[in-house]
PDB file of C-alpha atoms in Angstrom:
ATOM      1  CA  UNK A   1      -7.593 122.837  90.408  1.00  0.00           C
ATOM      2  CA  UNK A   2     -10.187 122.810  87.626  1.00  0.00           C
ATOM      3  CA  UNK A   3      -7.487 122.105  85.046  1.00  0.00           C
ATOM      4  CA  UNK A   4      -6.322 119.107  87.047  1.00  0.00           C
ATOM      5  CA  UNK A   5      -9.906 117.889  87.399  1.00  0.00           C
ATOM      6  CA  UNK A   6     -10.521 118.120  83.657  1.00  0.00           C
ATOM      7  CA  UNK A   7      -7.365 116.157  82.858  1.00  0.00           C
ATOM      8  CA  UNK A   8      -8.335 113.462  85.379  1.00  0.00           C
ATOM      9  CA  UNK A   9     -11.817 113.196  83.890  1.00  0.00           C
ATOM     10  CA  UNK A  10     -10.383 112.807  80.407  1.00  0.00           C
ATOM     11  CA  UNK A  11      -8.185 109.981  81.690  1.00  0.00           C
ATOM     12  CA  UNK A  12     -11.104 108.352  83.496  1.00  0.00           C
ATOM     13  CA  UNK A  13     -13.908 108.519  80.936  1.00  0.00           C
ATOM     14  CA  UNK A  14     -12.548 110.365  77.889  1.00  0.00           C
ATOM     15  CA  UNK A  15     -14.513 113.589  78.470  1.00  0.00           C
ATOM     16  CA  UNK A  16     -13.108 116.621  80.263  1.00  0.00           C
ATOM     17  CA  UNK A  17     -16.542 117.696  81.440  1.00  0.00           C
ATOM     18  CA  UNK A  18     -17.251 114.179  82.789  1.00  0.00           C
ATOM     19  CA  UNK A  19     -20.514 114.280  80.824  1.00  0.00           C
ATOM     20  CA  UNK A  20     -20.741 112.208  77.609  1.00  0.00           C
ATOM     21  CA  UNK A  21     -23.805 114.254  76.624  1.00  0.00           C
ATOM     22  CA  UNK A  22     -21.733 117.450  76.481  1.00  0.00           C
ATOM     23  CA  UNK A  23     -18.557 116.464  74.647  1.00  0.00           C
ATOM     24  CA  UNK A  24     -16.027 118.999  73.496  1.00  0.00           C
ATOM     25  CA  UNK A  25     -14.999 118.950  69.814  1.00  0.00           C
ATOM     26  CA  UNK A  26     -13.145 115.739  68.998  1.00  0.00           C
ATOM     27  CA  UNK A  27     -13.956 113.952  72.259  1.00  0.00           C
ATOM     28  CA  UNK A  28     -13.237 111.291  73.113  1.00  0.00           C
ATOM     29  CA  UNK A  29      -9.795 111.400  71.531  1.00  0.00           C
ATOM     30  CA  UNK A  30      -8.482 107.992  70.366  1.00  0.00           C
ATOM     31  CA  UNK A  31      -5.810 107.746  73.060  1.00  0.00           C
ATOM     32  CA  UNK A  32      -8.427 108.447  75.764  1.00  0.00           C
ATOM     33  CA  UNK A  33     -11.336 106.391  74.454  1.00  0.00           C
ATOM     34  CA  UNK A  34     -12.298 104.019  77.303  1.00  0.00           C
ATOM     35  CA  UNK A  35     -13.738 101.515  74.794  1.00  0.00           C
ATOM     36  CA  UNK A  36     -10.369 101.108  73.068  1.00  0.00           C
ATOM     37  CA  UNK A  37      -7.759 101.721  75.776  1.00  0.00           C
ATOM     38  CA  UNK A  38      -7.043 100.739  79.354  1.00  0.00           C
ATOM     39  CA  UNK A  39      -6.781 103.105  82.295  1.00  0.00           C
ATOM     40  CA  UNK A  40      -3.025 102.543  82.530  1.00  0.00           C
ATOM     41  CA  UNK A  41      -2.588 103.369  78.844  1.00  0.00           C
ATOM     42  CA  UNK A  42      -4.667 106.530  79.203  1.00  0.00           C
ATOM     43  CA  UNK A  43      -2.582 107.680  82.157  1.00  0.00           C
ATOM     44  CA  UNK A  44       0.618 107.076  80.205  1.00  0.00           C
ATOM     45  CA  UNK A  45      -0.814 109.032  77.252  1.00  0.00           C
ATOM     46  CA  UNK A  46      -1.762 111.931  79.533  1.00  0.00           C
ATOM     47  CA  UNK A  47       1.697 111.954  81.115  1.00  0.00           C
ATOM     48  CA  UNK A  48       3.271 112.057  77.644  1.00  0.00           C
ATOM     49  CA  UNK A  49       0.922 114.863  76.588  1.00  0.00           C
ATOM     50  CA  UNK A  50       1.746 116.993  79.626  1.00  0.00           C
ATOM     51  CA  UNK A  51       5.471 116.273  79.348  1.00  0.00           C
ATOM     52  CA  UNK A  52       5.416 117.890  75.895  1.00  0.00           C
ATOM     53  CA  UNK A  53       4.524 121.248  77.464  1.00  0.00           C
ATOM     54  CA  UNK A  54       7.166 123.673  78.660  1.00  0.00           C
ATOM     55  CA  UNK A  55       7.757 123.589  82.441  1.00  0.00           C
ATOM     56  CA  UNK A  56       6.700 127.234  82.799  1.00  0.00           C
ATOM     57  CA  UNK A  57       3.465 126.604  80.897  1.00  0.00           C
ATOM     58  CA  UNK A  58       2.775 123.418  82.860  1.00  0.00           C
ATOM     59  CA  UNK A  59       3.389 125.216  86.138  1.00  0.00           C
ATOM     60  CA  UNK A  60       1.021 127.987  85.076  1.00  0.00           C
ATOM     61  CA  UNK A  61      -1.746 125.521  84.159  1.00  0.00           C
ATOM     62  CA  UNK A  62      -1.389 122.829  86.833  1.00  0.00           C
ATOM     63  CA  UNK A  63       0.849 124.368  89.489  1.00  0.00           C
ATOM     64  CA  UNK A  64       3.680 121.849  89.042  1.00  0.00           C
ATOM     65  CA  UNK A  65       6.652 121.572  86.721  1.00  0.00           C
ATOM     66  CA  UNK A  66       6.324 117.852  85.968  1.00  0.00           C
ATOM     67  CA  UNK A  67       3.394 115.402  85.885  1.00  0.00           C
ATOM     68  CA  UNK A  68       3.914 111.654  85.600  1.00  0.00           C
ATOM     69  CA  UNK A  69       1.662 108.640  85.768  1.00  0.00           C
ATOM     70  CA  UNK A  70       2.247 108.299  89.520  1.00  0.00           C
ATOM     71  CA  UNK A  71       1.217 111.921  90.003  1.00  0.00           C
ATOM     72  CA  UNK A  72      -2.014 111.298  88.117  1.00  0.00           C
ATOM     73  CA  UNK A  73      -2.713 108.262  90.305  1.00  0.00           C
ATOM     74  CA  UNK A  74      -2.189 110.333  93.453  1.00  0.00           C
ATOM     75  CA  UNK A  75      -4.470 113.105  92.208  1.00  0.00           C
ATOM     76  CA  UNK A  76      -7.142 110.554  91.312  1.00  0.00           C
ATOM     77  CA  UNK A  77      -7.057 108.992  94.793  1.00  0.00           C
ATOM     78  CA  UNK A  78      -7.519 112.378  96.405  1.00  0.00           C
ATOM     79  CA  UNK A  79     -10.277 113.267  93.939  1.00  0.00           C
ATOM     80  CA  UNK A  80     -12.218 110.103  94.774  1.00  0.00           C
ATOM     81  CA  UNK A  81     -11.873 110.844  98.478  1.00  0.00           C
ATOM     82  CA  UNK A  82     -12.536 114.599  98.565  1.00  0.00           C
ATOM     83  CA  UNK A  83     -14.113 115.470  95.207  1.00  0.00           C
ATOM     84  CA  UNK A  84     -12.813 118.296  93.046  1.00  0.00           C
ATOM     85  CA  UNK A  85     -11.134 119.990  96.013  1.00  0.00           C
ATOM     86  CA  UNK A  86      -8.934 116.908  96.301  1.00  0.00           C
ATOM     87  CA  UNK A  87      -7.194 118.093  93.139  1.00  0.00           C
ATOM     88  CA  UNK A  88      -5.873 121.113  95.030  1.00  0.00           C
ATOM     89  CA  UNK A  89      -2.245 121.040  96.129  1.00  0.00           C
ATOM     90  CA  UNK A  90      -1.781 121.007  99.889  1.00  0.00           C
ATOM     91  CA  UNK A  91       0.885 123.657  99.445  1.00  0.00           C
ATOM     92  CA  UNK A  92      -1.795 126.051  98.204  1.00  0.00           C
ATOM     93  CA  UNK A  93      -3.547 125.840 101.549  1.00  0.00           C
ATOM     94  CA  UNK A  94      -2.464 126.970 104.990  1.00  0.00           C
ATOM     95  CA  UNK A  95      -3.894 126.470 108.420  1.00  0.00           C
ATOM     96  CA  UNK A  96      -5.819 129.319 109.911  1.00  0.00           C
ATOM     97  CA  UNK A  97      -4.039 131.331 112.551  1.00  0.00           C
ATOM     98  CA  UNK A  98      -7.146 131.079 114.716  1.00  0.00           C
ATOM     99  CA  UNK A  99      -8.281 133.988 116.864  1.00  0.00           C
ATOM    100  CA  UNK A 100      -5.492 135.150 119.196  1.00  0.00           C
ATOM    101  CA  UNK A 101      -7.881 137.591 120.859  1.00  0.00           C
ATOM    102  CA  UNK A 102      -9.987 134.695 122.199  1.00  0.00           C
ATOM    103  CA  UNK A 103      -8.497 133.631 125.502  1.00  0.00           C
ATOM    104  CA  UNK A 104      -9.706 130.948 127.870  1.00  0.00           C
ATOM    105  CA  UNK A 105     -12.049 133.364 129.653  1.00  0.00           C
ATOM    106  CA  UNK A 106     -13.650 134.561 126.414  1.00  0.00           C
ATOM    107  CA  UNK A 107     -13.982 130.975 125.204  1.00  0.00           C
ATOM    108  CA  UNK A 108     -15.708 130.018 128.468  1.00  0.00           C
ATOM    109  CA  UNK A 109     -18.101 132.954 128.110  1.00  0.00           C
ATOM    110  CA  UNK A 110     -18.977 132.058 124.511  1.00  0.00           C
ATOM    111  CA  UNK A 111     -19.717 128.442 125.430  1.00  0.00           C
ATOM    112  CA  UNK A 112     -21.779 129.519 128.436  1.00  0.00           C
ATOM    113  CA  UNK A 113     -23.881 131.892 126.318  1.00  0.00           C
ATOM    114  CA  UNK A 114     -24.304 129.149 123.740  1.00  0.00           C
ATOM    115  CA  UNK A 115     -25.685 126.750 126.366  1.00  0.00           C
ATOM    116  CA  UNK A 116     -27.980 129.449 127.720  1.00  0.00           C
ATOM    117  CA  UNK A 117     -29.461 130.529 124.394  1.00  0.00           C
ATOM    118  CA  UNK A 118     -29.657 127.293 122.430  1.00  0.00           C
ATOM    119  CA  UNK A 119     -33.059 126.314 123.904  1.00  0.00           C
ATOM    120  CA  UNK A 120     -34.773 129.694 123.558  1.00  0.00           C
ATOM    121  CA  UNK A 121     -38.052 129.606 121.675  1.00  0.00           C
ATOM    122  CA  UNK A 122     -36.973 132.512 119.466  1.00  0.00           C
ATOM    123  CA  UNK A 123     -33.696 133.410 117.841  1.00  0.00           C
ATOM    124  CA  UNK A 124     -31.215 135.514 119.792  1.00  0.00           C
ATOM    125  CA  UNK A 125     -29.525 138.307 117.843  1.00  0.00           C
ATOM    126  CA  UNK A 126     -25.781 138.738 117.633  1.00  0.00           C
ATOM    127  CA  UNK A 127     -25.894 141.978 119.598  1.00  0.00           C
ATOM    128  CA  UNK A 128     -27.764 140.237 122.411  1.00  0.00           C
ATOM    129  CA  UNK A 129     -25.163 137.460 122.495  1.00  0.00           C
ATOM    130  CA  UNK A 130     -22.392 140.058 122.601  1.00  0.00           C
ATOM    131  CA  UNK A 131     -24.029 141.781 125.588  1.00  0.00           C
ATOM    132  CA  UNK A 132     -24.473 138.433 127.339  1.00  0.00           C
ATOM    133  CA  UNK A 133     -20.788 137.607 126.803  1.00  0.00           C
ATOM    134  CA  UNK A 134     -19.777 140.967 128.277  1.00  0.00           C
ATOM    135  CA  UNK A 135     -22.100 140.440 131.240  1.00  0.00           C
ATOM    136  CA  UNK A 136     -20.808 136.920 131.857  1.00  0.00           C
ATOM    137  CA  UNK A 137     -17.186 138.058 131.859  1.00  0.00           C
ATOM    138  CA  UNK A 138     -17.995 140.982 134.150  1.00  0.00           C
ATOM    139  CA  UNK A 139     -19.809 138.761 136.646  1.00  0.00           C
ATOM    140  CA  UNK A 140     -17.425 135.790 136.517  1.00  0.00           C
ATOM    141  CA  UNK A 141     -14.111 137.666 136.396  1.00  0.00           C
ATOM    142  CA  UNK A 142     -14.871 141.011 138.057  1.00  0.00           C
ATOM    143  CA  UNK A 143     -11.292 141.782 139.094  1.00  0.00           C
ATOM    144  CA  UNK A 144      -9.569 140.870 135.833  1.00  0.00           C
ATOM    145  CA  UNK A 145      -9.072 143.084 132.817  1.00  0.00           C
ATOM    146  CA  UNK A 146      -9.998 140.871 129.885  1.00  0.00           C
ATOM    147  CA  UNK A 147      -9.623 141.970 126.291  1.00  0.00           C
ATOM    148  CA  UNK A 148     -12.917 141.162 124.605  1.00  0.00           C
ATOM    149  CA  UNK A 149     -13.066 140.909 120.776  1.00  0.00           C
ATOM    150  CA  UNK A 150     -15.354 143.252 118.903  1.00  0.00           C
ATOM    151  CA  UNK A 151     -18.757 142.395 117.534  1.00  0.00           C
ATOM    152  CA  UNK A 152     -17.585 141.395 113.997  1.00  0.00           C
ATOM    153  CA  UNK A 153     -14.997 139.006 115.460  1.00  0.00           C
ATOM    154  CA  UNK A 154     -17.497 137.471 117.879  1.00  0.00           C
ATOM    155  CA  UNK A 155     -20.037 137.015 115.075  1.00  0.00           C
ATOM    156  CA  UNK A 156     -17.433 135.322 112.882  1.00  0.00           C
ATOM    157  CA  UNK A 157     -16.309 133.065 115.727  1.00  0.00           C
ATOM    158  CA  UNK A 158     -19.923 132.076 116.464  1.00  0.00           C
ATOM    159  CA  UNK A 159     -20.521 131.048 112.863  1.00  0.00           C
ATOM    160  CA  UNK A 160     -17.242 129.105 112.706  1.00  0.00           C
ATOM    161  CA  UNK A 161     -17.902 127.203 115.917  1.00  0.00           C
ATOM    162  CA  UNK A 162     -21.659 126.641 115.802  1.00  0.00           C
ATOM    163  CA  UNK A 163     -22.693 127.238 112.183  1.00  0.00           C
ATOM    164  CA  UNK A 164     -25.071 129.858 110.775  1.00  0.00           C
ATOM    165  CA  UNK A 165     -28.063 128.610 112.800  1.00  0.00           C
ATOM    166  CA  UNK A 166     -30.750 129.493 110.261  1.00  0.00           C
ATOM    167  CA  UNK A 167     -33.500 127.358 111.839  1.00  0.00           C
ATOM    168  CA  UNK A 168     -35.493 128.437 114.861  1.00  0.00           C
ATOM    169  CA  UNK A 169     -34.166 126.781 118.035  1.00  0.00           C
ATOM    170  CA  UNK A 170     -37.551 125.269 118.882  1.00  0.00           C
ATOM    171  CA  UNK A 171     -37.516 123.373 115.563  1.00  0.00           C
ATOM    172  CA  UNK A 172     -33.895 122.253 115.874  1.00  0.00           C
ATOM    173  CA  UNK A 173     -34.576 121.238 119.475  1.00  0.00           C
ATOM    174  CA  UNK A 174     -37.398 118.915 118.431  1.00  0.00           C
ATOM    175  CA  UNK A 175     -34.853 116.647 116.725  1.00  0.00           C
ATOM    176  CA  UNK A 176     -32.734 116.377 119.880  1.00  0.00           C
ATOM    177  CA  UNK A 177     -34.256 113.393 121.667  1.00  0.00           C
ATOM    178  CA  UNK A 178     -32.694 112.615 125.054  1.00  0.00           C
ATOM    179  CA  UNK A 179     -31.330 109.117 125.422  1.00  0.00           C
ATOM    180  CA  UNK A 180     -30.569 106.997 128.479  1.00  0.00           C
ATOM    181  CA  UNK A 181     -28.779 103.646 128.386  1.00  0.00           C
ATOM    182  CA  UNK A 182     -29.194 103.572 124.621  1.00  0.00           C
ATOM    183  CA  UNK A 183     -32.982 104.150 124.706  1.00  0.00           C
ATOM    184  CA  UNK A 184     -34.816 107.305 123.653  1.00  0.00           C
ATOM    185  CA  UNK A 185     -36.624 109.021 126.531  1.00  0.00           C
ATOM    186  CA  UNK A 186     -40.039 110.400 125.513  1.00  0.00           C
ATOM    187  CA  UNK A 187     -41.562 112.942 127.897  1.00  0.00           C
ATOM    188  CA  UNK A 188     -44.508 114.372 125.935  1.00  0.00           C
ATOM    189  CA  UNK A 189     -46.993 113.209 123.287  1.00  0.00           C
ATOM    190  CA  UNK A 190     -45.833 113.627 119.712  1.00  0.00           C
ATOM    191  CA  UNK A 191     -42.154 113.953 120.675  1.00  0.00           C
ATOM    192  CA  UNK A 192     -41.201 110.802 118.782  1.00  0.00           C
ATOM    193  CA  UNK A 193     -42.944 108.689 116.168  1.00  0.00           C
ATOM    194  CA  UNK A 194     -41.754 105.165 115.398  1.00  0.00           C
ATOM    195  CA  UNK A 195     -42.957 103.476 112.215  1.00  0.00           C
ATOM    196  CA  UNK A 196     -42.529  99.826 111.347  1.00  0.00           C
ATOM    197  CA  UNK A 197     -43.215  98.701 107.790  1.00  0.00           C
ATOM    198  CA  UNK A 198     -42.896  94.933 108.291  1.00  0.00           C
ATOM    199  CA  UNK A 199     -45.282  93.100 105.963  1.00  0.00           C
ATOM    200  CA  UNK A 200     -47.637  90.782 107.880  1.00  0.00           C
ATOM    201  CA  UNK A 201     -48.348  87.257 106.564  1.00  0.00           C
ATOM    202  CA  UNK A 202     -52.134  87.879 106.487  1.00  0.00           C
ATOM    203  CA  UNK A 203     -54.673  89.422 104.149  1.00  0.00           C
ATOM    204  CA  UNK A 204     -56.908  92.331 105.169  1.00  0.00           C
ATOM    205  CA  UNK A 205     -59.827  93.792 103.254  1.00  0.00           C
ATOM    206  CA  UNK A 206     -61.410  97.156 104.036  1.00  0.00           C
ATOM    207  CA  UNK A 207     -64.595  97.871 102.107  1.00  0.00           C
ATOM    208  CA  UNK A 208     -64.613  98.763  99.285  1.00  0.00           C
ATOM    209  CA  UNK A 209     -60.863  98.204  98.810  1.00  0.00           C
ATOM    210  CA  UNK A 210     -59.595  94.807  97.654  1.00  0.00           C
ATOM    211  CA  UNK A 211     -57.713  92.539 100.012  1.00  0.00           C
ATOM    212  CA  UNK A 212     -54.031  93.327 100.516  1.00  0.00           C
ATOM    213  CA  UNK A 213     -51.122  92.411 102.737  1.00  0.00           C
ATOM    214  CA  UNK A 214     -50.902  95.067 105.469  1.00  0.00           C
ATOM    215  CA  UNK A 215     -47.771  96.371 107.172  1.00  0.00           C
ATOM    216  CA  UNK A 216     -47.532  96.876 110.895  1.00  0.00           C
ATOM    217  CA  UNK A 217     -48.096 100.603 110.297  1.00  0.00           C
ATOM    218  CA  UNK A 218     -51.381  99.852 108.509  1.00  0.00           C
ATOM    219  CA  UNK A 219     -52.232  97.447 111.303  1.00  0.00           C
ATOM    220  CA  UNK A 220     -51.812 100.196 113.882  1.00  0.00           C
ATOM    221  CA  UNK A 221     -53.900 102.597 111.799  1.00  0.00           C
ATOM    222  CA  UNK A 222     -56.724 100.077 111.468  1.00  0.00           C
ATOM    223  CA  UNK A 223     -56.535  99.397 115.199  1.00  0.00           C
ATOM    224  CA  UNK A 224     -56.817 103.111 115.880  1.00  0.00           C
ATOM    225  CA  UNK A 225     -59.881 103.356 113.664  1.00  0.00           C
ATOM    226  CA  UNK A 226     -61.530 100.426 115.367  1.00  0.00           C
ATOM    227  CA  UNK A 227     -60.842 101.911 118.779  1.00  0.00           C
ATOM    228  CA  UNK A 228     -62.828 105.047 117.919  1.00  0.00           C
ATOM    229  CA  UNK A 229     -66.453 104.900 119.121  1.00  0.00           C
ATOM    230  CA  UNK A 230     -69.188 104.993 116.539  1.00  0.00           C
ATOM    231  CA  UNK A 231     -67.195 103.278 113.766  1.00  0.00           C
ATOM    232  CA  UNK A 232     -68.381 100.155 111.979  1.00  0.00           C
ATOM    233  CA  UNK A 233     -65.127  98.956 110.427  1.00  0.00           C
ATOM    234  CA  UNK A 234     -64.050  95.353 110.491  1.00  0.00           C
ATOM    235  CA  UNK A 235     -65.581  92.385 112.250  1.00  0.00           C
ATOM    236  CA  UNK A 236     -64.853  90.091 115.151  1.00  0.00           C
ATOM    237  CA  UNK A 237     -62.355  88.221 113.012  1.00  0.00           C
ATOM    238  CA  UNK A 238     -60.514  91.436 112.197  1.00  0.00           C
ATOM    239  CA  UNK A 239     -60.497  92.427 115.871  1.00  0.00           C
ATOM    240  CA  UNK A 240     -58.948  89.094 116.717  1.00  0.00           C
ATOM    241  CA  UNK A 241     -56.389  89.616 113.965  1.00  0.00           C
ATOM    242  CA  UNK A 242     -55.168  92.999 115.148  1.00  0.00           C
ATOM    243  CA  UNK A 243     -55.493  92.269 118.831  1.00  0.00           C
ATOM    244  CA  UNK A 244     -52.528  91.750 121.156  1.00  0.00           C
TER     245      UNK A 244
END
């Protein structure tokens, strides 16, 4: 995959490392100099260069026995879409066989434990989740003999389905704002903060700062200062300016 990526970078910009500041000896080569050649000419030169190799050597380096200009175009499209991993051949990859030991009952238990523990204020250990899954299956399906995967399998399944979960749930929960009919529902102070930075067509001066064009955020801050008792900021004109 890295060999394919380096060849594509040489065709694209003339440098295998993609970095003009770290050129390899002799780079860019004349046939791959982007200032002297076109992209089509560079692809044809790369196809000719790779065709000069023996099929066994080419297969060892790039995983294929023949590389033409059309092949380079296809690799480049996948590289632009997926990055370096796009250079990998789909035949090198295979779909996972999944987890045959996870039946519908076990899947239901895992999802139920996930819903129950996702809003806890502290993290729940893997052993605790395993015990909760066992308890759920025993209470929900008391008369059925269900094969439950072991702890390592359950831990791996949890990470595959829900991620590592490194943050504390109370912090991840703070970003989950409930919405209704397309509007965010705020139930407690500080749950959401909305900032507007629209520049107002007025000039404001706060001693000893020079006059400047405020944004709506600055306008709200000044209004908050003026609302505090015992302050002597602004004047009647300023109050009229920031009023409703």
